[in-house]
Amino acid sequence: MSLMLFILVWLIAVVCMTVFSAVWSKISGHQFREPALLSQLLDKHVHQANLPRQGYALGWVIHFLLGIVFLGFYEVLWRLTNVERSLIWGLIFGSLLGVLGILGWKIL
């Protein structure tokens, strides 16, 4: 995958996931927006005299960095399995990585 395509896919994927989380937060009445959750997590575990906006901005930075990590996992899965890149395999890999993401949130 070229660098430009990687960046484009990364940004689209993170934005789509963020929109889904925001919609699910509205529907469920619970907080599922990753940057907000990361900001709350940082506020609980990092004792710094930062302004709340800085913590929220750091939550966004971490959210986008984790998007790169997950996209890297996708690329590794594509290469290890040598399967055709298709919608069905994207859904399968996405489901696997989604479970991994959920487990990560449960651990945190």
PDB file of N, CA and C in Angstrom:
ATOM      1  N   MET A   1       0.851  -1.170   0.000  1.00  0.00           N
ATOM      2  CA  MET A   1       0.000   0.000   0.000  1.00  0.00           C
ATOM      3  C   MET A   1       0.897   1.234   0.000  1.00  0.00           C
ATOM      4  N   SER A   2       0.595   2.173  -0.850  1.00  0.00           N
ATOM      5  CA  SER A   2       1.403   3.390  -0.906  1.00  0.00           C
ATOM      6  C   SER A   2       1.150   4.241   0.334  1.00  0.00           C
ATOM      7  N   LEU A   3       2.074   5.125   0.635  1.00  0.00           N
ATOM      8  CA  LEU A   3       1.954   5.981   1.817  1.00  0.00           C
ATOM      9  C   LEU A   3       0.719   6.870   1.734  1.00  0.00           C
ATOM     10  N   MET A   4       0.460   7.443   0.573  1.00  0.00           N
ATOM     11  CA  MET A   4      -0.706   8.324   0.420  1.00  0.00           C
ATOM     12  C   MET A   4      -2.009   7.546   0.634  1.00  0.00           C
ATOM     13  N   LEU A   5      -2.080   6.342   0.093  1.00  0.00           N
ATOM     14  CA  LEU A   5      -3.276   5.517   0.276  1.00  0.00           C
ATOM     15  C   LEU A   5      -3.422   5.118   1.744  1.00  0.00           C
ATOM     16  N   PHE A   6      -2.315   4.778   2.399  1.00  0.00           N
ATOM     17  CA  PHE A   6      -2.343   4.430   3.821  1.00  0.00           C
ATOM     18  C   PHE A   6      -2.906   5.588   4.638  1.00  0.00           C
ATOM     19  N   ILE A   7      -2.421   6.792   4.380  1.00  0.00           N
ATOM     20  CA  ILE A   7      -2.884   7.975   5.117  1.00  0.00           C
ATOM     21  C   ILE A   7      -4.366   8.223   4.865  1.00  0.00           C
ATOM     22  N   LEU A   8      -4.791   8.114   3.615  1.00  0.00           N
ATOM     23  CA  LEU A   8      -6.193   8.324   3.275  1.00  0.00           C
ATOM     24  C   LEU A   8      -7.085   7.291   3.964  1.00  0.00           C
ATOM     25  N   VAL A   9      -6.707   6.031   3.888  1.00  0.00           N
ATOM     26  CA  VAL A   9      -7.484   4.967   4.526  1.00  0.00           C
ATOM     27  C   VAL A   9      -7.508   5.167   6.037  1.00  0.00           C
ATOM     28  N   TRP A  10      -6.375   5.523   6.610  1.00  0.00           N
ATOM     29  CA  TRP A  10      -6.285   5.766   8.048  1.00  0.00           C
ATOM     30  C   TRP A  10      -7.256   6.867   8.479  1.00  0.00           C
ATOM     31  N   LEU A  11      -7.233   7.998   7.799  1.00  0.00           N
ATOM     32  CA  LEU A  11      -8.105   9.108   8.172  1.00  0.00           C
ATOM     33  C   LEU A  11      -9.574   8.756   8.000  1.00  0.00           C
ATOM     34  N   ILE A  12      -9.921   8.128   6.892  1.00  0.00           N
ATOM     35  CA  ILE A  12     -11.320   7.747   6.659  1.00  0.00           C
ATOM     36  C   ILE A  12     -11.788   6.747   7.707  1.00  0.00           C
ATOM     37  N   ALA A  13     -10.953   5.748   8.010  1.00  0.00           N
ATOM     38  CA  ALA A  13     -11.335   4.725   8.986  1.00  0.00           C
ATOM     39  C   ALA A  13     -11.549   5.329  10.372  1.00  0.00           C
ATOM     40  N   VAL A  14     -10.652   6.182  10.807  1.00  0.00           N
ATOM     41  CA  VAL A  14     -10.769   6.773  12.143  1.00  0.00           C
ATOM     42  C   VAL A  14     -11.988   7.692  12.207  1.00  0.00           C
ATOM     43  N   VAL A  15     -12.218   8.464  11.169  1.00  0.00           N
ATOM     44  CA  VAL A  15     -13.384   9.359  11.154  1.00  0.00           C
ATOM     45  C   VAL A  15     -14.679   8.544  11.163  1.00  0.00           C
ATOM     46  N   CYS A  16     -14.748   7.473  10.368  1.00  0.00           N
ATOM     47  CA  CYS A  16     -15.954   6.635  10.343  1.00  0.00           C
ATOM     48  C   CYS A  16     -16.204   5.997  11.703  1.00  0.00           C
ATOM     49  N   MET A  17     -15.159   5.492  12.338  1.00  0.00           N
ATOM     50  CA  MET A  17     -15.313   4.888  13.650  1.00  0.00           C
ATOM     51  C   MET A  17     -15.766   5.936  14.667  1.00  0.00           C
ATOM     52  N   THR A  18     -15.233   7.132  14.573  1.00  0.00           N
ATOM     53  CA  THR A  18     -15.583   8.202  15.501  1.00  0.00           C
ATOM     54  C   THR A  18     -17.042   8.610  15.320  1.00  0.00           C
ATOM     55  N   VAL A  19     -17.484   8.712  14.075  1.00  0.00           N
ATOM     56  CA  VAL A  19     -18.887   9.062  13.804  1.00  0.00           C
ATOM     57  C   VAL A  19     -19.802   7.963  14.348  1.00  0.00           C
ATOM     58  N   PHE A  20     -19.446   6.693  14.098  1.00  0.00           N
ATOM     59  CA  PHE A  20     -20.248   5.590  14.618  1.00  0.00           C
ATOM     60  C   PHE A  20     -20.343   5.661  16.141  1.00  0.00           C
ATOM     61  N   SER A  21     -19.228   5.911  16.807  1.00  0.00           N
ATOM     62  CA  SER A  21     -19.219   5.990  18.268  1.00  0.00           C
ATOM     63  C   SER A  21     -20.068   7.147  18.777  1.00  0.00           C
ATOM     64  N   ALA A  22     -20.023   8.273  18.077  1.00  0.00           N
ATOM     65  CA  ALA A  22     -20.828   9.432  18.473  1.00  0.00           C
ATOM     66  C   ALA A  22     -22.325   9.122  18.314  1.00  0.00           C
ATOM     67  N   VAL A  23     -22.686   8.481  17.218  1.00  0.00           N
ATOM     68  CA  VAL A  23     -24.086   8.113  16.997  1.00  0.00           C
ATOM     69  C   VAL A  23     -24.531   7.103  18.049  1.00  0.00           C
ATOM     70  N   TRP A  24     -23.703   6.105  18.311  1.00  0.00           N
ATOM     71  CA  TRP A  24     -24.051   5.101  19.313  1.00  0.00           C
ATOM     72  C   TRP A  24     -24.164   5.731  20.707  1.00  0.00           C
ATOM     73  N   SER A  25     -23.343   6.718  20.996  1.00  0.00           N
ATOM     74  CA  SER A  25     -23.432   7.433  22.271  1.00  0.00           C
ATOM     75  C   SER A  25     -24.781   8.125  22.400  1.00  0.00           C
ATOM     76  N   LYS A  26     -25.219   8.758  21.322  1.00  0.00           N
ATOM     77  CA  LYS A  26     -26.516   9.444  21.327  1.00  0.00           C
ATOM     78  C   LYS A  26     -27.660   8.450  21.504  1.00  0.00           C
ATOM     79  N   ILE A  27     -27.600   7.342  20.771  1.00  0.00           N
ATOM     80  CA  ILE A  27     -28.670   6.348  20.826  1.00  0.00           C
ATOM     81  C   ILE A  27     -28.749   5.694  22.199  1.00  0.00           C
ATOM     82  N   SER A  28     -27.595   5.310  22.742  1.00  0.00           N
ATOM     83  CA  SER A  28     -27.565   4.550  23.994  1.00  0.00           C
ATOM     84  C   SER A  28     -27.636   5.420  25.247  1.00  0.00           C
ATOM     85  N   GLY A  29     -27.256   6.681  25.105  1.00  0.00           N
ATOM     86  CA  GLY A  29     -27.205   7.548  26.278  1.00  0.00           C
ATOM     87  C   GLY A  29     -25.957   7.349  27.126  1.00  0.00           C
ATOM     88  N   HIS A  30     -24.992   6.582  26.607  1.00  0.00           N
ATOM     89  CA  HIS A  30     -23.724   6.349  27.295  1.00  0.00           C
ATOM     90  C   HIS A  30     -22.577   6.921  26.464  1.00  0.00           C
ATOM     91  N   GLN A  31     -21.489   7.217  27.119  1.00  0.00           N
ATOM     92  CA  GLN A  31     -20.330   7.785  26.433  1.00  0.00           C
ATOM     93  C   GLN A  31     -19.531   6.683  25.737  1.00  0.00           C
ATOM     94  N   PHE A  32     -19.444   6.748  24.424  1.00  0.00           N
ATOM     95  CA  PHE A  32     -18.635   5.807  23.658  1.00  0.00           C
ATOM     96  C   PHE A  32     -17.637   6.511  22.741  1.00  0.00           C
ATOM     97  N   ARG A  33     -17.608   7.838  22.775  1.00  0.00           N
ATOM     98  CA  ARG A  33     -16.682   8.562  21.904  1.00  0.00           C
ATOM     99  C   ARG A  33     -15.265   8.383  22.431  1.00  0.00           C
ATOM    100  N   GLU A  34     -14.416   7.799  21.603  1.00  0.00           N
ATOM    101  CA  GLU A  34     -13.074   7.415  22.025  1.00  0.00           C
ATOM    102  C   GLU A  34     -12.240   8.581  22.551  1.00  0.00           C
ATOM    103  N   PRO A  35     -12.197   9.734  21.857  1.00  0.00           N
ATOM    104  CA  PRO A  35     -11.374  10.836  22.388  1.00  0.00           C
ATOM    105  C   PRO A  35     -11.822  11.287  23.779  1.00  0.00           C
ATOM    106  N   ALA A  36     -13.135  11.312  24.014  1.00  0.00           N
ATOM    107  CA  ALA A  36     -13.636  11.706  25.331  1.00  0.00           C
ATOM    108  C   ALA A  36     -13.265  10.668  26.379  1.00  0.00           C
ATOM    109  N   LEU A  37     -13.397   9.385  26.034  1.00  0.00           N
ATOM    110  CA  LEU A  37     -13.033   8.325  26.977  1.00  0.00           C
ATOM    111  C   LEU A  37     -11.540   8.330  27.282  1.00  0.00           C
ATOM    112  N   LEU A  38     -10.739   8.538  26.246  1.00  0.00           N
ATOM    113  CA  LEU A  38      -9.293   8.602  26.454  1.00  0.00           C
ATOM    114  C   LEU A  38      -8.924   9.798  27.326  1.00  0.00           C
ATOM    115  N   SER A  39      -9.596  10.922  27.113  1.00  0.00           N
ATOM    116  CA  SER A  39      -9.356  12.112  27.922  1.00  0.00           C
ATOM    117  C   SER A  39      -9.706  11.846  29.386  1.00  0.00           C
ATOM    118  N   GLN A  40     -10.844  11.183  29.626  1.00  0.00           N
ATOM    119  CA  GLN A  40     -11.233  10.843  30.996  1.00  0.00           C
ATOM    120  C   GLN A  40     -10.226   9.883  31.626  1.00  0.00           C
ATOM    121  N   LEU A  41      -9.771   8.925  30.841  1.00  0.00           N
ATOM    122  CA  LEU A  41      -8.782   7.973  31.332  1.00  0.00           C
ATOM    123  C   LEU A  41      -7.481   8.684  31.712  1.00  0.00           C
ATOM    124  N   LEU A  42      -7.064   9.616  30.861  1.00  0.00           N
ATOM    125  CA  LEU A  42      -5.844  10.381  31.151  1.00  0.00           C
ATOM    126  C   LEU A  42      -6.016  11.229  32.402  1.00  0.00           C
ATOM    127  N   ASP A  43      -7.188  11.850  32.542  1.00  0.00           N
ATOM    128  CA  ASP A  43      -7.442  12.688  33.715  1.00  0.00           C
ATOM    129  C   ASP A  43      -7.376  11.882  35.006  1.00  0.00           C
ATOM    130  N   LYS A  44      -7.813  10.626  34.956  1.00  0.00           N
ATOM    131  CA  LYS A  44      -7.804   9.782  36.150  1.00  0.00           C
ATOM    132  C   LYS A  44      -6.414   9.267  36.498  1.00  0.00           C
ATOM    133  N   HIS A  45      -5.589   9.050  35.476  1.00  0.00           N
ATOM    134  CA  HIS A  45      -4.320   8.360  35.703  1.00  0.00           C
ATOM    135  C   HIS A  45      -3.075   9.224  35.514  1.00  0.00           C
ATOM    136  N   VAL A  46      -3.219  10.402  34.995  1.00  0.00           N
ATOM    137  CA  VAL A  46      -2.068  11.275  34.795  1.00  0.00           C
ATOM    138  C   VAL A  46      -2.295  12.524  35.629  1.00  0.00           C
ATOM    139  N   HIS A  47      -1.430  12.744  36.577  1.00  0.00           N
ATOM    140  CA  HIS A  47      -1.566  13.890  37.467  1.00  0.00           C
ATOM    141  C   HIS A  47      -0.720  15.039  36.944  1.00  0.00           C
ATOM    142  N   GLN A  48      -1.331  15.818  36.075  1.00  0.00           N
ATOM    143  CA  GLN A  48      -0.656  16.978  35.510  1.00  0.00           C
ATOM    144  C   GLN A  48      -1.558  18.181  35.684  1.00  0.00           C
ATOM    145  N   ALA A  49      -0.981  19.333  35.651  1.00  0.00           N
ATOM    146  CA  ALA A  49      -1.749  20.569  35.777  1.00  0.00           C
ATOM    147  C   ALA A  49      -2.143  21.081  34.397  1.00  0.00           C
ATOM    148  N   ASN A  50      -2.643  20.197  33.544  1.00  0.00           N
ATOM    149  CA  ASN A  50      -3.071  20.601  32.198  1.00  0.00           C
ATOM    150  C   ASN A  50      -4.488  21.132  32.230  1.00  0.00           C
ATOM    151  N   LEU A  51      -4.786  21.969  31.274  1.00  0.00           N
ATOM    152  CA  LEU A  51      -6.156  22.424  31.105  1.00  0.00           C
ATOM    153  C   LEU A  51      -6.981  21.288  30.515  1.00  0.00           C
ATOM    154  N   PRO A  52      -8.290  21.234  30.796  1.00  0.00           N
ATOM    155  CA  PRO A  52      -9.124  20.164  30.247  1.00  0.00           C
ATOM    156  C   PRO A  52      -9.054  20.062  28.724  1.00  0.00           C
ATOM    157  N   ARG A  53      -8.944  21.182  28.029  1.00  0.00           N
ATOM    158  CA  ARG A  53      -8.864  21.151  26.570  1.00  0.00           C
ATOM    159  C   ARG A  53      -7.615  20.412  26.098  1.00  0.00           C
ATOM    160  N   GLN A  54      -6.521  20.548  26.831  1.00  0.00           N
ATOM    161  CA  GLN A  54      -5.299  19.852  26.453  1.00  0.00           C
ATOM    162  C   GLN A  54      -5.465  18.344  26.617  1.00  0.00           C
ATOM    163  N   GLY A  55      -6.148  17.920  27.683  1.00  0.00           N
ATOM    164  CA  GLY A  55      -6.408  16.506  27.879  1.00  0.00           C
ATOM    165  C   GLY A  55      -7.286  15.947  26.771  1.00  0.00           C
ATOM    166  N   TYR A  56      -8.280  16.714  26.351  1.00  0.00           N
ATOM    167  CA  TYR A  56      -9.171  16.281  25.279  1.00  0.00           C
ATOM    168  C   TYR A  56      -8.409  16.225  23.958  1.00  0.00           C
ATOM    169  N   ALA A  57      -7.550  17.201  23.719  1.00  0.00           N
ATOM    170  CA  ALA A  57      -6.734  17.189  22.496  1.00  0.00           C
ATOM    171  C   ALA A  57      -5.804  15.989  22.496  1.00  0.00           C
ATOM    172  N   LEU A  58      -5.237  15.662  23.643  1.00  0.00           N
ATOM    173  CA  LEU A  58      -4.369  14.492  23.738  1.00  0.00           C
ATOM    174  C   LEU A  58      -5.166  13.212  23.485  1.00  0.00           C
ATOM    175  N   GLY A  59      -6.420  13.190  23.928  1.00  0.00           N
ATOM    176  CA  GLY A  59      -7.296  12.055  23.640  1.00  0.00           C
ATOM    177  C   GLY A  59      -7.480  11.866  22.140  1.00  0.00           C
ATOM    178  N   TRP A  60      -7.630  12.963  21.391  1.00  0.00           N
ATOM    179  CA  TRP A  60      -7.742  12.885  19.933  1.00  0.00           C
ATOM    180  C   TRP A  60      -6.454  12.379  19.305  1.00  0.00           C
ATOM    181  N   VAL A  61      -5.330  12.873  19.791  1.00  0.00           N
ATOM    182  CA  VAL A  61      -4.027  12.436  19.250  1.00  0.00           C
ATOM    183  C   VAL A  61      -3.850  10.935  19.461  1.00  0.00           C
ATOM    184  N   ILE A  62      -4.124  10.473  20.676  1.00  0.00           N
ATOM    185  CA  ILE A  62      -3.990   9.041  20.965  1.00  0.00           C
ATOM    186  C   ILE A  62      -4.959   8.234  20.109  1.00  0.00           C
ATOM    187  N   HIS A  63      -6.181   8.729  19.949  1.00  0.00           N
ATOM    188  CA  HIS A  63      -7.197   8.058  19.131  1.00  0.00           C
ATOM    189  C   HIS A  63      -6.694   7.867  17.697  1.00  0.00           C
ATOM    190  N   PHE A  64      -6.137   8.919  17.106  1.00  0.00           N
ATOM    191  CA  PHE A  64      -5.637   8.816  15.737  1.00  0.00           C
ATOM    192  C   PHE A  64      -4.385   7.945  15.655  1.00  0.00           C
ATOM    193  N   LEU A  65      -3.530   7.986  16.670  1.00  0.00           N
ATOM    194  CA  LEU A  65      -2.343   7.122  16.679  1.00  0.00           C
ATOM    195  C   LEU A  65      -2.739   5.645  16.778  1.00  0.00           C
ATOM    196  N   LEU A  66      -3.733   5.348  17.586  1.00  0.00           N
ATOM    197  CA  LEU A  66      -4.214   3.969  17.675  1.00  0.00           C
ATOM    198  C   LEU A  66      -4.839   3.525  16.356  1.00  0.00           C
ATOM    199  N   GLY A  67      -5.406   4.470  15.610  1.00  0.00           N
ATOM    200  CA  GLY A  67      -5.914   4.152  14.283  1.00  0.00           C
ATOM    201  C   GLY A  67      -4.808   3.670  13.365  1.00  0.00           C
ATOM    202  N   ILE A  68      -3.635   4.273  13.468  1.00  0.00           N
ATOM    203  CA  ILE A  68      -2.478   3.822  12.671  1.00  0.00           C
ATOM    204  C   ILE A  68      -2.084   2.406  13.086  1.00  0.00           C
ATOM    205  N   VAL A  69      -2.092   2.139  14.394  1.00  0.00           N
ATOM    206  CA  VAL A  69      -1.729   0.810  14.894  1.00  0.00           C
ATOM    207  C   VAL A  69      -2.698  -0.238  14.346  1.00  0.00           C
ATOM    208  N   PHE A  70      -3.993   0.046  14.420  1.00  0.00           N
ATOM    209  CA  PHE A  70      -4.975  -0.914  13.928  1.00  0.00           C
ATOM    210  C   PHE A  70      -4.878  -1.091  12.420  1.00  0.00           C
ATOM    211  N   LEU A  71      -4.625  -0.034  11.695  1.00  0.00           N
ATOM    212  CA  LEU A  71      -4.443  -0.158  10.245  1.00  0.00           C
ATOM    213  C   LEU A  71      -3.205  -0.992   9.935  1.00  0.00           C
ATOM    214  N   GLY A  72      -2.177  -0.854  10.755  1.00  0.00           N
ATOM    215  CA  GLY A  72      -0.999  -1.702  10.611  1.00  0.00           C
ATOM    216  C   GLY A  72      -1.342  -3.166  10.830  1.00  0.00           C
ATOM    217  N   PHE A  73      -2.214  -3.446  11.826  1.00  0.00           N
ATOM    218  CA  PHE A  73      -2.680  -4.816  12.045  1.00  0.00           C
ATOM    219  C   PHE A  73      -3.403  -5.350  10.814  1.00  0.00           C
ATOM    220  N   TYR A  74      -4.246  -4.510  10.207  1.00  0.00           N
ATOM    221  CA  TYR A  74      -4.944  -4.913   8.984  1.00  0.00           C
ATOM    222  C   TYR A  74      -3.930  -5.317   7.914  1.00  0.00           C
ATOM    223  N   GLU A  75      -2.941  -4.480   7.727  1.00  0.00           N
ATOM    224  CA  GLU A  75      -1.946  -4.745   6.686  1.00  0.00           C
ATOM    225  C   GLU A  75      -1.205  -6.059   6.968  1.00  0.00           C
ATOM    226  N   VAL A  76      -0.860  -6.294   8.227  1.00  0.00           N
ATOM    227  CA  VAL A  76      -0.193  -7.551   8.598  1.00  0.00           C
ATOM    228  C   VAL A  76      -1.117  -8.732   8.315  1.00  0.00           C
ATOM    229  N   LEU A  77      -2.394  -8.615   8.673  1.00  0.00           N
ATOM    230  CA  LEU A  77      -3.340  -9.703   8.406  1.00  0.00           C
ATOM    231  C   LEU A  77      -3.455  -9.990   6.913  1.00  0.00           C
ATOM    232  N   TRP A  78      -3.515  -8.929   6.095  1.00  0.00           N
ATOM    233  CA  TRP A  78      -3.604  -9.128   4.647  1.00  0.00           C
ATOM    234  C   TRP A  78      -2.384  -9.896   4.148  1.00  0.00           C
ATOM    235  N   ARG A  79      -1.225  -9.512   4.639  1.00  0.00           N
ATOM    236  CA  ARG A  79       0.012 -10.146   4.151  1.00  0.00           C
ATOM    237  C   ARG A  79       0.193 -11.578   4.671  1.00  0.00           C
ATOM    238  N   LEU A  80      -0.172 -11.812   5.929  1.00  0.00           N
ATOM    239  CA  LEU A  80      -0.023 -13.149   6.504  1.00  0.00           C
ATOM    240  C   LEU A  80      -0.974 -14.163   5.881  1.00  0.00           C
ATOM    241  N   THR A  81      -2.196 -13.717   5.610  1.00  0.00           N
ATOM    242  CA  THR A  81      -3.201 -14.644   5.088  1.00  0.00           C
ATOM    243  C   THR A  81      -3.151 -14.770   3.573  1.00  0.00           C
ATOM    244  N   ASN A  82      -2.646 -13.751   2.918  1.00  0.00           N
ATOM    245  CA  ASN A  82      -2.560 -13.737   1.458  1.00  0.00           C
ATOM    246  C   ASN A  82      -3.915 -13.955   0.790  1.00  0.00           C
ATOM    247  N   VAL A  83      -4.995 -13.495   1.456  1.00  0.00           N
ATOM    248  CA  VAL A  83      -6.324 -13.588   0.854  1.00  0.00           C
ATOM    249  C   VAL A  83      -6.594 -12.331   0.031  1.00  0.00           C
ATOM    250  N   GLU A  84      -7.557 -12.448  -0.855  1.00  0.00           N
ATOM    251  CA  GLU A  84      -7.920 -11.317  -1.706  1.00  0.00           C
ATOM    252  C   GLU A  84      -8.538 -10.207  -0.849  1.00  0.00           C
ATOM    253  N   ARG A  85      -8.165  -8.988  -1.118  1.00  0.00           N
ATOM    254  CA  ARG A  85      -8.749  -7.851  -0.403  1.00  0.00           C
ATOM    255  C   ARG A  85     -10.157  -7.635  -0.950  1.00  0.00           C
ATOM    256  N   SER A  86     -11.126  -7.931  -0.104  1.00  0.00           N
ATOM    257  CA  SER A  86     -12.520  -7.824  -0.520  1.00  0.00           C
ATOM    258  C   SER A  86     -13.353  -7.350   0.661  1.00  0.00           C
ATOM    259  N   LEU A  87     -14.590  -7.028   0.375  1.00  0.00           N
ATOM    260  CA  LEU A  87     -15.486  -6.557   1.424  1.00  0.00           C
ATOM    261  C   LEU A  87     -15.671  -7.621   2.504  1.00  0.00           C
ATOM    262  N   ILE A  88     -15.889  -8.860   2.098  1.00  0.00           N
ATOM    263  CA  ILE A  88     -16.132  -9.917   3.085  1.00  0.00           C
ATOM    264  C   ILE A  88     -14.919 -10.130   3.991  1.00  0.00           C
ATOM    265  N   TRP A  89     -13.715 -10.154   3.411  1.00  0.00           N
ATOM    266  CA  TRP A  89     -12.519 -10.314   4.242  1.00  0.00           C
ATOM    267  C   TRP A  89     -12.266  -9.069   5.089  1.00  0.00           C
ATOM    268  N   GLY A  90     -12.586  -7.904   4.561  1.00  0.00           N
ATOM    269  CA  GLY A  90     -12.473  -6.684   5.350  1.00  0.00           C
ATOM    270  C   GLY A  90     -13.393  -6.719   6.562  1.00  0.00           C
ATOM    271  N   LEU A  91     -14.614  -7.250   6.374  1.00  0.00           N
ATOM    272  CA  LEU A  91     -15.549  -7.389   7.486  1.00  0.00           C
ATOM    273  C   LEU A  91     -15.057  -8.417   8.506  1.00  0.00           C
ATOM    274  N   ILE A  92     -14.493  -9.514   8.015  1.00  0.00           N
ATOM    275  CA  ILE A  92     -13.963 -10.537   8.922  1.00  0.00           C
ATOM    276  C   ILE A  92     -12.804  -9.970   9.735  1.00  0.00           C
ATOM    277  N   PHE A  93     -11.830  -9.356   9.057  1.00  0.00           N
ATOM    278  CA  PHE A  93     -10.692  -8.770   9.764  1.00  0.00           C
ATOM    279  C   PHE A  93     -11.159  -7.644  10.687  1.00  0.00           C
ATOM    280  N   GLY A  94     -12.092  -6.833  10.207  1.00  0.00           N
ATOM    281  CA  GLY A  94     -12.615  -5.744  11.027  1.00  0.00           C
ATOM    282  C   GLY A  94     -13.301  -6.252  12.282  1.00  0.00           C
ATOM    283  N   SER A  95     -14.015  -7.362  12.157  1.00  0.00           N
ATOM    284  CA  SER A  95     -14.669  -7.959  13.326  1.00  0.00           C
ATOM    285  C   SER A  95     -13.632  -8.461  14.328  1.00  0.00           C
ATOM    286  N   LEU A  96     -12.602  -9.119  13.824  1.00  0.00           N
ATOM    287  CA  LEU A  96     -11.538  -9.599  14.712  1.00  0.00           C
ATOM    288  C   LEU A  96     -10.867  -8.443  15.448  1.00  0.00           C
ATOM    289  N   LEU A  97     -10.546  -7.397  14.705  1.00  0.00           N
ATOM    290  CA  LEU A  97      -9.890  -6.252  15.332  1.00  0.00           C
ATOM    291  C   LEU A  97     -10.859  -5.476  16.211  1.00  0.00           C
ATOM    292  N   GLY A  98     -12.147  -5.504  15.874  1.00  0.00           N
ATOM    293  CA  GLY A  98     -13.156  -4.884  16.732  1.00  0.00           C
ATOM    294  C   GLY A  98     -13.216  -5.562  18.093  1.00  0.00           C
ATOM    295  N   VAL A  99     -13.167  -6.889  18.093  1.00  0.00           N
ATOM    296  CA  VAL A  99     -13.137  -7.638  19.356  1.00  0.00           C
ATOM    297  C   VAL A  99     -11.875  -7.280  20.136  1.00  0.00           C
ATOM    298  N   LEU A 100     -10.753  -7.175  19.440  1.00  0.00           N
ATOM    299  CA  LEU A 100      -9.510  -6.772  20.090  1.00  0.00           C
ATOM    300  C   LEU A 100      -9.657  -5.377  20.709  1.00  0.00           C
ATOM    301  N   GLY A 101     -10.287  -4.454  19.988  1.00  0.00           N
ATOM    302  CA  GLY A 101     -10.510  -3.109  20.515  1.00  0.00           C
ATOM    303  C   GLY A 101     -11.404  -3.109  21.735  1.00  0.00           C
ATOM    304  N   ILE A 102     -12.466  -3.914  21.699  1.00  0.00           N
ATOM    305  CA  ILE A 102     -13.382  -4.003  22.842  1.00  0.00           C
ATOM    306  C   ILE A 102     -12.643  -4.560  24.059  1.00  0.00           C
ATOM    307  N   LEU A 103     -11.840  -5.601  23.845  1.00  0.00           N
ATOM    308  CA  LEU A 103     -11.056  -6.166  24.945  1.00  0.00           C
ATOM    309  C   LEU A 103     -10.096  -5.122  25.526  1.00  0.00           C
ATOM    310  N   GLY A 104      -9.497  -4.315  24.628  1.00  0.00           N
ATOM    311  CA  GLY A 104      -8.613  -3.252  25.101  1.00  0.00           C
ATOM    312  C   GLY A 104      -9.328  -2.254  25.980  1.00  0.00           C
ATOM    313  N   TRP A 105     -10.562  -1.866  25.606  1.00  0.00           N
ATOM    314  CA  TRP A 105     -11.325  -0.934  26.427  1.00  0.00           C
ATOM    315  C   TRP A 105     -11.715  -1.559  27.756  1.00  0.00           C
ATOM    316  N   LYS A 106     -12.047  -2.846  27.730  1.00  0.00           N
ATOM    317  CA  LYS A 106     -12.415  -3.532  28.985  1.00  0.00           C
ATOM    318  C   LYS A 106     -11.215  -3.568  29.935  1.00  0.00           C
ATOM    319  N   ILE A 107     -10.038  -3.814  29.387  1.00  0.00           N
ATOM    320  CA  ILE A 107      -8.834  -3.841  30.213  1.00  0.00           C
ATOM    321  C   ILE A 107      -8.538  -2.465  30.797  1.00  0.00           C
ATOM    322  N   LEU A 108      -8.682  -1.438  29.961  1.00  0.00           N
ATOM    323  CA  LEU A 108      -8.445  -0.070  30.439  1.00  0.00           C
ATOM    324  C   LEU A 108      -9.477   0.326  31.461  1.00  0.00           C
TER     325      LEU A 108
END
